[in-house]
Tab-separated table of C-alpha atoms (C1' of nucleotides) in Angstrom:
chain	number	residue	atom	x	y	z
A	1	MET	CA	6.154	35.430	20.648
A	2	ASP	CA	8.209	32.105	20.899
A	3	LYS	CA	9.593	31.885	17.208
A	4	GLN	CA	10.021	28.151	17.371
A	5	GLU	CA	6.490	27.582	18.267
A	6	GLN	CA	5.281	29.924	15.703
A	7	ILE	CA	7.235	27.925	13.165
A	8	LEU	CA	5.740	24.699	14.372
A	9	LYS	CA	2.236	26.078	14.205
A	10	ALA	CA	2.751	27.371	10.692
A	11	ALA	CA	4.214	23.984	9.648
A	12	LEU	CA	1.263	22.214	10.993
A	13	LYS	CA	-1.138	24.246	9.165
A	14	LEU	CA	0.553	23.988	5.807
A	15	PHE	CA	1.409	20.327	6.107
A	16	VAL	CA	-2.136	19.512	6.754
A	17	GLU	CA	-3.243	21.409	3.838
A	18	PHE	CA	-0.668	20.684	1.270
A	19	GLY	CA	1.226	17.695	2.535
A	20	PHE	CA	4.855	17.365	3.534
A	21	HIS	CA	6.013	17.494	-0.107
A	22	GLY	CA	3.696	20.320	-0.932
A	23	THR	CA	4.890	22.903	1.468
A	24	PRO	CA	8.423	24.619	0.904
A	25	THR	CA	10.174	25.637	3.927
A	26	SER	CA	10.286	29.164	2.637
A	27	ARG	CA	6.397	29.287	2.841
A	28	ILE	CA	6.629	27.867	6.446
A	29	ALA	CA	8.902	30.775	7.373
A	30	GLN	CA	6.702	33.155	5.637
A	31	GLU	CA	3.433	31.817	7.420
A	32	ALA	CA	5.237	32.035	10.641
A	33	GLY	CA	6.405	35.480	10.064
A	34	VAL	CA	10.140	34.701	10.586
A	35	SER	CA	12.929	34.700	8.016
A	36	ASN	CA	14.271	31.701	6.139
A	37	GLY	CA	17.466	31.722	8.163
A	38	THR	CA	15.581	31.726	11.444
A	39	LEU	CA	13.788	28.577	10.508
A	40	PHE	CA	16.976	26.786	9.700
A	41	HIS	CA	18.608	28.205	12.813
A	42	TYR	CA	16.252	26.182	14.920
A	43	TYR	CA	15.815	23.036	12.750
A	44	LYS	CA	18.838	22.065	10.840
A	45	THR	CA	16.889	20.271	8.080
A	46	LYS	CA	13.148	20.076	6.939
A	47	ASP	CA	13.038	16.542	8.187
A	48	GLU	CA	14.143	17.466	11.593
A	49	LEU	CA	11.334	20.082	11.658
A	50	VAL	CA	8.775	17.448	10.633
A	51	VAL	CA	9.877	15.131	13.336
A	52	ALA	CA	10.101	17.915	15.951
A	53	LEU	CA	6.514	18.798	15.176
A	54	TYR	CA	5.266	15.247	15.605
A	55	ILE	CA	6.882	15.062	19.131
A	56	TYR	CA	5.690	18.476	20.002
A	57	ILE	CA	2.133	17.393	19.248
A	58	LYS	CA	2.365	14.035	20.844
A	59	SER	CA	3.591	15.659	24.206
A	60	ASN	CA	0.746	18.054	23.942
A	61	LEU	CA	-1.638	15.258	23.795
A	62	ALA	CA	0.132	13.481	26.608
A	63	ALA	CA	-0.041	16.675	28.794
A	64	CYS	CA	-3.897	16.613	28.323
A	65	MET	CA	-4.123	13.072	29.762
A	66	SER	CA	-1.620	12.422	32.425
A	67	GLY	CA	-1.202	13.423	35.974
A	68	ASN	CA	-4.775	13.349	37.361
A	69	ARG	CA	-5.953	9.915	38.046
A	70	PRO	CA	-8.440	10.229	40.864
A	71	ALA	CA	-7.698	7.883	43.888
A	72	GLY	CA	-9.942	4.936	43.885
A	73	GLU	CA	-10.964	5.273	40.361
A	74	THR	CA	-11.844	1.887	38.829
A	75	ILE	CA	-9.988	0.591	35.869
A	76	LYS	CA	-12.909	0.861	33.674
A	77	ALA	CA	-13.462	4.457	34.626
A	78	THR	CA	-9.790	5.255	33.966
A	79	PHE	CA	-10.122	3.640	30.422
A	80	LYS	CA	-13.214	5.543	29.834
A	81	ARG	CA	-11.941	8.952	30.933
A	82	GLU	CA	-8.801	8.555	28.829
A	83	PHE	CA	-10.683	7.221	25.936
A	84	ILE	CA	-13.083	10.172	25.947
A	85	ALA	CA	-10.349	12.604	26.584
A	86	THR	CA	-8.468	11.458	23.653
A	87	LEU	CA	-11.461	11.714	21.429
A	88	TYR	CA	-12.237	15.302	22.721
A	89	TRP	CA	-8.651	16.157	22.111
A	90	ALA	CA	-8.873	14.997	18.568
A	91	LYS	CA	-12.090	16.723	18.000
A	92	GLU	CA	-10.722	19.977	19.217
A	93	ASN	CA	-7.369	19.726	17.404
A	94	PRO	CA	-8.309	18.329	14.027
A	95	MET	CA	-5.182	19.507	12.347
A	96	GLU	CA	-2.935	17.842	14.965
A	97	PHE	CA	-5.000	14.731	14.469
A	98	ARG	CA	-4.708	14.837	10.728
A	99	PHE	CA	-0.975	15.460	10.879
A	100	THR	CA	-0.336	12.695	13.311
A	101	GLN	CA	-2.179	10.293	10.936
A	102	GLN	CA	-0.271	11.520	8.021
A	103	PHE	CA	2.995	11.280	9.836
A	104	LEU	CA	2.396	7.778	11.115
A	105	SER	CA	1.573	6.343	7.652
A	106	SER	CA	4.545	8.065	6.077
A	107	PRO	CA	8.244	7.163	5.826
A	108	TYR	CA	8.905	9.696	8.333
A	109	LEU	CA	7.766	7.397	11.019
A	110	SER	CA	11.165	5.523	10.610
A	111	MET	CA	12.990	8.603	11.754
A	112	ILE	CA	11.609	8.427	15.245
A	113	SER	CA	13.561	6.342	17.785
A	114	ILE	CA	11.927	3.294	19.265
A	115	ASP	CA	12.687	4.760	22.634
A	116	GLU	CA	10.662	7.845	21.839
A	117	ILE	CA	7.696	5.762	20.847
A	118	LYS	CA	8.091	3.575	23.892
A	119	LYS	CA	8.191	6.666	26.030
A	120	GLN	CA	4.829	7.951	24.501
A	121	THR	CA	2.977	4.811	24.990
A	122	LYS	CA	4.417	3.580	28.263
A	123	HIS	CA	1.607	5.067	30.379
A	124	PHE	CA	-0.938	3.351	28.391
A	125	PHE	CA	0.731	-0.006	28.282
A	126	ASP	CA	1.198	0.160	31.989
A	127	LEU	CA	-2.589	0.717	32.313
A	128	MET	CA	-3.401	-2.120	30.128
A	129	GLN	CA	-1.045	-4.487	31.964
A	130	GLU	CA	-2.694	-3.600	35.230
A	131	ALA	CA	-6.113	-4.277	33.676
A	132	ILE	CA	-4.982	-7.663	32.521
A	133	ASP	CA	-3.511	-8.557	35.899
A	134	ALA	CA	-6.768	-7.613	37.500
A	135	ARG	CA	-8.537	-9.935	34.992
A	136	VAL	CA	-10.437	-7.017	33.654
A	137	LEU	CA	-9.210	-6.995	30.175
A	138	LYS	CA	-8.910	-10.205	27.975
A	139	PRO	CA	-5.410	-11.635	28.045
A	140	LEU	CA	-4.484	-10.521	24.621
A	141	PRO	CA	-0.954	-9.216	23.522
A	142	LEU	CA	-0.607	-5.582	24.793
A	143	ASP	CA	0.344	-4.661	21.207
A	144	LEU	CA	-2.829	-6.022	19.843
A	145	LEU	CA	-4.891	-4.413	22.435
A	146	PHE	CA	-3.216	-1.099	21.885
A	147	THR	CA	-3.732	-1.380	18.108
A	148	LEU	CA	-7.378	-2.338	18.516
A	149	LEU	CA	-8.054	0.742	20.836
A	150	SER	CA	-6.124	3.242	18.844
A	151	SER	CA	-7.595	2.253	15.493
A	152	HIS	CA	-11.018	2.227	17.031
A	153	ILE	CA	-10.424	5.782	18.335
A	154	SER	CA	-9.173	7.092	15.130
A	155	GLY	CA	-12.115	5.513	13.205
A	156	ILE	CA	-14.598	7.118	15.550
A	157	ASN	CA	-12.815	10.403	15.276
A	158	GLN	CA	-12.819	10.233	11.536
A	159	TYR	CA	-16.540	9.720	11.622
A	160	LEU	CA	-17.137	12.581	13.972
A	161	ILE	CA	-15.205	14.874	11.807
A	162	THR	CA	-16.901	13.953	8.521
A	163	SER	CA	-20.495	13.616	9.702
A	164	ASN	CA	-21.256	16.775	11.664
A	165	LEU	CA	-23.455	15.643	14.471
A	166	ASP	CA	-25.051	18.044	16.877
A	167	ALA	CA	-23.599	18.083	20.380
A	168	ALA	CA	-26.172	15.794	21.902
A	169	LYS	CA	-25.768	13.017	19.296
A	170	GLU	CA	-22.048	13.443	19.423
A	171	GLN	CA	-21.958	13.089	23.298
A	172	GLU	CA	-24.150	9.975	22.816
A	173	LEU	CA	-21.838	8.385	20.162
A	174	ILE	CA	-18.774	8.926	22.278
A	175	GLN	CA	-20.293	7.099	25.117
A	176	THR	CA	-21.730	4.184	23.138
A	177	SER	CA	-18.493	3.829	21.074
A	178	PHE	CA	-16.677	3.379	24.407
A	179	ASP	CA	-19.059	0.651	25.420
A	180	LEU	CA	-18.656	-1.056	22.123
A	181	VAL	CA	-14.867	-1.241	22.279
A	182	TRP	CA	-14.922	-2.015	26.059
A	183	ASP	CA	-17.091	-5.021	25.558
A	184	MET	CA	-14.887	-6.110	22.793
A	185	ILE	CA	-11.714	-6.219	24.908
A	186	THR	CA	-13.167	-7.536	28.222
B	1	MET	CA	5.328	-5.500	-20.953
B	2	ASP	CA	2.570	-3.056	-20.357
B	3	LYS	CA	4.594	0.013	-19.752
B	4	GLN	CA	1.822	1.742	-17.866
B	5	GLU	CA	1.705	-0.987	-15.393
B	6	GLN	CA	5.383	-1.016	-14.956
B	7	ILE	CA	5.268	2.615	-14.221
B	8	LEU	CA	2.516	2.095	-11.562
B	9	LYS	CA	4.511	-0.836	-9.958
B	10	ALA	CA	7.582	1.289	-9.919
B	11	ALA	CA	5.742	4.215	-8.424
B	12	LEU	CA	4.244	2.081	-5.780
B	13	LYS	CA	7.505	0.665	-4.608
B	14	LEU	CA	9.244	4.070	-4.397
B	15	PHE	CA	6.316	5.886	-2.909
B	16	VAL	CA	6.180	3.459	-0.052
B	17	GLU	CA	9.823	3.659	0.613
B	18	PHE	CA	10.479	7.187	0.195
B	19	GLY	CA	6.966	8.833	0.229
B	20	PHE	CA	5.363	10.930	-2.439
B	21	HIS	CA	7.580	13.910	-1.855
B	22	GLY	CA	10.835	11.787	-1.745
B	23	THR	CA	10.523	10.070	-5.107
B	24	PRO	CA	11.168	12.161	-8.225
B	25	THR	CA	9.316	11.150	-11.463
B	26	SER	CA	12.750	10.591	-13.022
B	27	ARG	CA	13.511	7.816	-10.474
B	28	ILE	CA	10.047	6.274	-11.083
B	29	ALA	CA	10.757	6.229	-14.844
B	30	GLN	CA	14.216	4.741	-14.281
B	31	GLU	CA	12.888	2.033	-11.923
B	32	ALA	CA	10.260	1.116	-14.355
B	33	GLY	CA	12.769	0.883	-17.183
B	34	VAL	CA	11.188	3.533	-19.406
B	35	SER	CA	12.084	7.098	-20.394
B	36	ASN	CA	11.019	10.112	-18.652
B	37	GLY	CA	8.883	11.017	-21.668
B	38	THR	CA	7.056	7.946	-21.695
B	39	LEU	CA	5.983	8.570	-18.114
B	40	PHE	CA	4.599	11.777	-18.981
B	41	HIS	CA	2.865	10.492	-22.096
B	42	TYR	CA	0.731	8.249	-19.964
B	43	TYR	CA	0.281	10.560	-16.955
B	44	LYS	CA	0.078	14.237	-17.644
B	45	THR	CA	1.160	15.202	-14.132
B	46	LYS	CA	2.722	13.536	-11.117
B	47	ASP	CA	-0.426	14.117	-9.179
B	48	GLU	CA	-2.376	12.214	-11.933
B	49	LEU	CA	0.016	9.325	-11.535
B	50	VAL	CA	-0.494	9.143	-7.809
B	51	VAL	CA	-4.283	9.209	-8.124
B	52	ALA	CA	-4.187	6.603	-10.954
B	53	LEU	CA	-2.067	4.355	-8.792
B	54	TYR	CA	-4.631	4.627	-5.960
B	55	ILE	CA	-7.522	3.755	-8.268
B	56	TYR	CA	-5.550	0.888	-9.740
B	57	ILE	CA	-4.880	-0.662	-6.437
B	58	LYS	CA	-8.441	-0.232	-5.067
B	59	SER	CA	-9.773	-1.984	-8.189
B	60	ASN	CA	-7.428	-4.751	-7.834
B	61	LEU	CA	-8.672	-5.301	-4.274
B	62	ALA	CA	-12.276	-5.005	-5.507
B	63	ALA	CA	-11.639	-7.725	-8.143
B	64	CYS	CA	-10.296	-9.997	-5.235
B	65	MET	CA	-13.610	-9.739	-3.404
B	66	SER	CA	-16.448	-9.266	-5.819
B	67	GLY	CA	-18.279	-11.617	-8.016
B	68	ASN	CA	-18.569	-14.958	-6.114
B	69	ARG	CA	-21.137	-14.755	-3.289
B	70	PRO	CA	-22.261	-18.395	-2.932
B	71	ALA	CA	-26.022	-18.843	-3.126
B	72	GLY	CA	-27.612	-19.345	0.196
B	73	GLU	CA	-24.638	-17.889	2.212
B	74	THR	CA	-25.832	-16.332	5.420
B	75	ILE	CA	-25.152	-12.607	5.894
B	76	LYS	CA	-22.632	-13.303	8.685
B	77	ALA	CA	-20.815	-15.749	6.490
B	78	THR	CA	-20.541	-13.228	3.796
B	79	PHE	CA	-19.163	-10.587	6.240
B	80	LYS	CA	-16.725	-13.076	7.544
B	81	ARG	CA	-15.565	-14.210	4.012
B	82	GLU	CA	-15.005	-10.578	2.904
B	83	PHE	CA	-13.443	-9.557	6.163
B	84	ILE	CA	-10.978	-12.440	5.967
B	85	ALA	CA	-10.329	-11.780	2.227
B	86	THR	CA	-9.557	-8.289	2.912
B	87	LEU	CA	-7.121	-9.133	5.687
B	88	TYR	CA	-5.390	-11.732	3.485
B	89	TRP	CA	-5.170	-9.266	0.530
B	90	ALA	CA	-3.535	-6.762	2.804
B	91	LYS	CA	-1.093	-9.354	4.287
B	92	GLU	CA	-0.099	-10.482	0.787
B	93	ASN	CA	0.002	-7.052	-0.667
B	94	PRO	CA	1.714	-4.893	2.225
B	95	MET	CA	2.969	-2.281	-0.158
B	96	GLU	CA	-0.360	-1.759	-1.595
B	97	PHE	CA	-1.855	-1.549	1.789
B	98	ARG	CA	0.754	0.831	3.009
B	99	PHE	CA	0.248	3.058	-0.006
B	100	THR	CA	-3.465	3.160	0.501
B	101	GLN	CA	-3.050	4.241	4.130
B	102	GLN	CA	-0.613	6.927	3.146
B	103	PHE	CA	-2.827	8.203	0.343
B	104	LEU	CA	-5.949	8.359	2.478
B	105	SER	CA	-4.348	10.412	5.083
B	106	SER	CA	-2.758	12.779	2.637
B	107	PRO	CA	-4.100	15.897	0.831
B	108	TYR	CA	-4.143	13.824	-2.318
B	109	LEU	CA	-7.415	12.320	-1.055
B	110	SER	CA	-9.220	15.391	-2.065
B	111	MET	CA	-8.214	14.793	-5.617
B	112	ILE	CA	-10.496	11.849	-5.911
B	113	SER	CA	-14.090	12.436	-6.970
B	114	ILE	CA	-16.748	11.576	-4.609
B	115	ASP	CA	-18.319	9.335	-7.149
B	116	GLU	CA	-15.131	7.301	-7.290
B	117	ILE	CA	-15.251	6.724	-3.630
B	118	LYS	CA	-18.977	5.773	-3.670
B	119	LYS	CA	-18.328	3.417	-6.515
B	120	GLN	CA	-15.529	1.672	-4.525
B	121	THR	CA	-17.587	1.321	-1.404
B	122	LYS	CA	-21.112	0.650	-2.846
B	123	HIS	CA	-20.739	-3.019	-2.758
B	124	PHE	CA	-20.130	-2.859	0.943
B	125	PHE	CA	-22.723	-0.367	1.817
B	126	ASP	CA	-25.339	-2.523	-0.005
B	127	LEU	CA	-24.189	-5.500	2.123
B	128	MET	CA	-24.465	-3.419	5.304
B	129	GLN	CA	-27.978	-2.103	4.486
B	130	GLU	CA	-29.073	-5.636	3.717
B	131	ALA	CA	-27.708	-6.870	7.116
B	132	ILE	CA	-29.465	-3.942	9.004
B	133	ASP	CA	-32.756	-4.642	7.165
B	134	ALA	CA	-32.489	-8.296	8.189
B	135	ARG	CA	-32.028	-7.136	11.793
B	136	VAL	CA	-28.684	-8.768	11.884
B	137	LEU	CA	-26.497	-5.508	12.355
B	138	LYS	CA	-27.234	-2.867	14.957
B	139	PRO	CA	-29.123	0.033	13.289
B	140	LEU	CA	-26.174	2.417	13.318
B	141	PRO	CA	-25.373	4.858	10.514
B	142	LEU	CA	-23.781	3.061	7.549
B	143	ASP	CA	-20.784	5.467	7.515
B	144	LEU	CA	-20.200	4.648	11.178
B	145	LEU	CA	-20.373	0.960	10.553
B	146	PHE	CA	-18.162	1.262	7.680
B	147	THR	CA	-15.597	3.348	9.601
B	148	LEU	CA	-15.554	1.015	12.526
B	149	LEU	CA	-15.085	-2.016	10.275
B	150	SER	CA	-12.315	-0.596	8.170
B	151	SER	CA	-10.369	0.941	11.158
B	152	HIS	CA	-10.636	-2.430	12.791
B	153	ILE	CA	-9.268	-4.137	9.690
B	154	SER	CA	-6.460	-1.824	9.223
B	155	GLY	CA	-5.659	-2.043	12.977
B	156	ILE	CA	-5.435	-5.870	12.860
B	157	ASN	CA	-3.343	-5.747	9.852
B	158	GLN	CA	-0.915	-3.363	11.212
B	159	TYR	CA	-0.549	-5.766	14.059
B	160	LEU	CA	-0.177	-8.743	11.710
B	161	ILE	CA	2.573	-6.907	9.869
B	162	THR	CA	4.726	-5.743	12.819
B	163	SER	CA	4.375	-8.831	15.082
B	164	ASN	CA	5.466	-11.710	12.973
B	165	LEU	CA	3.102	-14.605	14.148
B	166	ASP	CA	3.468	-18.095	12.823
B	167	ALA	CA	0.915	-19.271	10.323
B	168	ALA	CA	-1.276	-21.080	13.016
B	169	LYS	CA	-1.473	-18.056	15.519
B	170	GLU	CA	-2.056	-15.787	12.523
B	171	GLN	CA	-5.091	-17.933	11.426
B	172	GLU	CA	-6.416	-17.903	14.952
B	173	LEU	CA	-6.038	-14.174	15.405
B	174	ILE	CA	-7.819	-13.616	12.152
B	175	GLN	CA	-10.741	-15.639	13.128
B	176	THR	CA	-10.963	-14.177	16.742
B	177	SER	CA	-10.571	-10.674	15.401
B	178	PHE	CA	-13.672	-11.161	13.210
B	179	ASP	CA	-15.683	-12.516	16.109
B	180	LEU	CA	-14.557	-9.396	18.356
B	181	VAL	CA	-15.692	-6.950	15.748
B	182	TRP	CA	-18.809	-8.986	14.793
B	183	ASP	CA	-20.000	-9.067	18.381
B	184	MET	CA	-19.434	-5.259	18.388
B	185	ILE	CA	-21.742	-4.463	15.583
B	186	THR	CA	-24.559	-6.933	15.939
C	1	DA	C1'	32.537	48.176	29.374
C	2	DT	C1'	33.646	44.438	26.724
C	3	DT	C1'	33.457	40.162	24.983
C	4	DT	C1'	30.796	36.109	23.854
C	5	DT	C1'	26.857	33.857	22.822
C	6	DT	C1'	22.669	33.525	20.745
C	7	DG	C1'	18.925	35.076	17.713
C	8	DT	C1'	17.569	37.139	13.186
C	9	DG	C1'	17.256	38.533	8.594
C	10	DG	C1'	17.363	37.750	3.674
C	11	DA	C1'	19.885	37.697	-0.313
C	12	DG	C1'	22.179	34.094	-2.723
C	13	DT	C1'	23.424	29.174	-4.595
C	14	DG	C1'	23.901	24.708	-6.435
C	15	DA	C1'	21.269	20.986	-7.084
C	16	DT	C1'	17.011	19.061	-8.240
C	17	DT	C1'	12.600	18.662	-10.309
C	18	DA	C1'	8.281	18.416	-12.883
C	19	DG	C1'	7.283	18.767	-17.215
C	20	DT	C1'	8.405	19.916	-22.667
C	21	DC	C1'	9.693	19.051	-27.288
C	22	DA	C1'	11.205	17.546	-31.465
C	23	DA	C1'	12.871	13.602	-33.482
C	24	DT	C1'	12.490	8.533	-34.241
C	25	DC	C1'	10.429	4.145	-34.017
C	26	DT	C1'	6.216	0.993	-34.124
C	27	DT	C1'	1.844	-0.260	-34.898
C	28	DT	C1'	-2.496	0.028	-37.202
C	29	DA	C1'	-5.628	1.195	-41.132
C	30	DA	C1'	-6.964	2.111	-45.843
D	1	DT	C1'	2.331	0.520	-50.123
D	2	DT	C1'	1.519	4.370	-47.861
D	3	DA	C1'	-0.186	7.310	-44.525
D	4	DA	C1'	-1.781	8.322	-40.150
D	5	DA	C1'	-1.751	7.713	-35.231
D	6	DG	C1'	0.459	6.239	-31.347
D	7	DA	C1'	4.465	5.072	-28.584
D	8	DT	C1'	9.171	6.079	-27.040
D	9	DT	C1'	13.140	8.394	-26.293
D	10	DG	C1'	16.391	11.594	-23.871
D	11	DA	C1'	18.262	15.990	-23.940
D	12	DC	C1'	16.469	20.224	-22.430
D	13	DT	C1'	14.482	24.060	-19.454
D	14	DA	C1'	12.347	27.102	-16.383
D	15	DA	C1'	11.207	27.053	-11.917
D	16	DT	C1'	11.766	25.665	-7.443
D	17	DC	C1'	13.678	24.103	-3.273
D	18	DA	C1'	16.525	23.086	0.734
D	19	DC	C1'	19.916	25.008	2.731
D	20	DT	C1'	24.142	28.489	3.398
D	21	DC	C1'	26.506	32.627	4.609
D	22	DC	C1'	27.384	36.747	6.450
D	23	DA	C1'	25.987	40.859	8.488
D	24	DC	C1'	24.048	42.647	12.231
D	25	DA	C1'	21.154	43.004	16.567
D	26	DA	C1'	20.126	41.709	21.343
D	27	DA	C1'	21.032	39.503	25.430
D	28	DA	C1'	24.188	37.244	28.593
D	29	DA	C1'	28.301	36.544	30.686
D	30	DT	C1'	32.720	38.256	32.131
DNA sequence: ATTTTTGTGGAGTGATTAGTCAATCTTTAA
DNA sequence: TTAAAGATTGACTAATCACTCCACAAAAAT
């Protein structure tokens, strides 16, 4: 019954369907089952709500990934596990995935502090640096590797969403798409 | 002095800077140096303007690419030429590139007819089909290949924009990034 | 028990916005 | 030359929106 969360959930749904511009705060409040005043009690402005939603979603994703790297796991296995986990997360949270894409290619992006972005990507940058030091990955700039990987993932995901494969085919694609990108960067 | 074009140019600039929601039609008209009425004379609604702008940009890009496939050019060379042309177009037209990304991940996307999308991508799908028939490309679904290539391109471009490389490094990256993706799909 | 803080509602407001309209100007066609 | 069609203007409007305000309720702190 956390009203803050209800508001975020409602905002997510409406933003994905109608865009940022197409969803009035009043409808968000309505969908969340709270009053207009309550919404503005928690989020001083609509922009603040949008940014809060982005950070909320990102930390959800991060929570899915971090924490449990098995001891002795090879670097490749770690990459594969996280690659696949990200794909599954996106598959199971299509609204969150779409919102993130929408947010990242909108002017809202500039409202997020660089520190916040660094914080979110640090885990992954560390992993890539480790892989380069161990001569597993090609010694490309980290930013480039990151961009290549994430655009690959979002591309695959876009495909998974639009073409409805059965579970087996989907499984297969996820596996092979990892191999494709892994060969590319090693 | 084509007022329609002035309107589209102004809209592009403002949309990229402030987003669809953040730019009133009145400001577009102002920036374009025409009256409010003129804008609505050419575009019945704001949505229609947004869609028209997308189609306008896409046909600009298409004009950069099509038409001049040299006789006897190998399939790989064709892919490479078009890959590089796309990257250069995006590099030289950053606003158009950003707008396209923003548009594609917004609900406006659904306002475009499937025919329009097919028309835009037909050239490329034909090329890929030819490459598969010639056993050059892996026999993956065309949609998947398309998604992989375009997400790779937009990833590389994002990197080119954010990290300001000098011309030589940039040239090098463009070449190697093609090889990377080519190896992936062949 | 009493005060203070925090959460909640919802009517209200001023500013803004997409879109209209009638009047003028420009071009084209006969 | 004249008429018709199209282009252009900018004031105008009805609706909408982000956000405020104040009253009250619940919980926490004293």
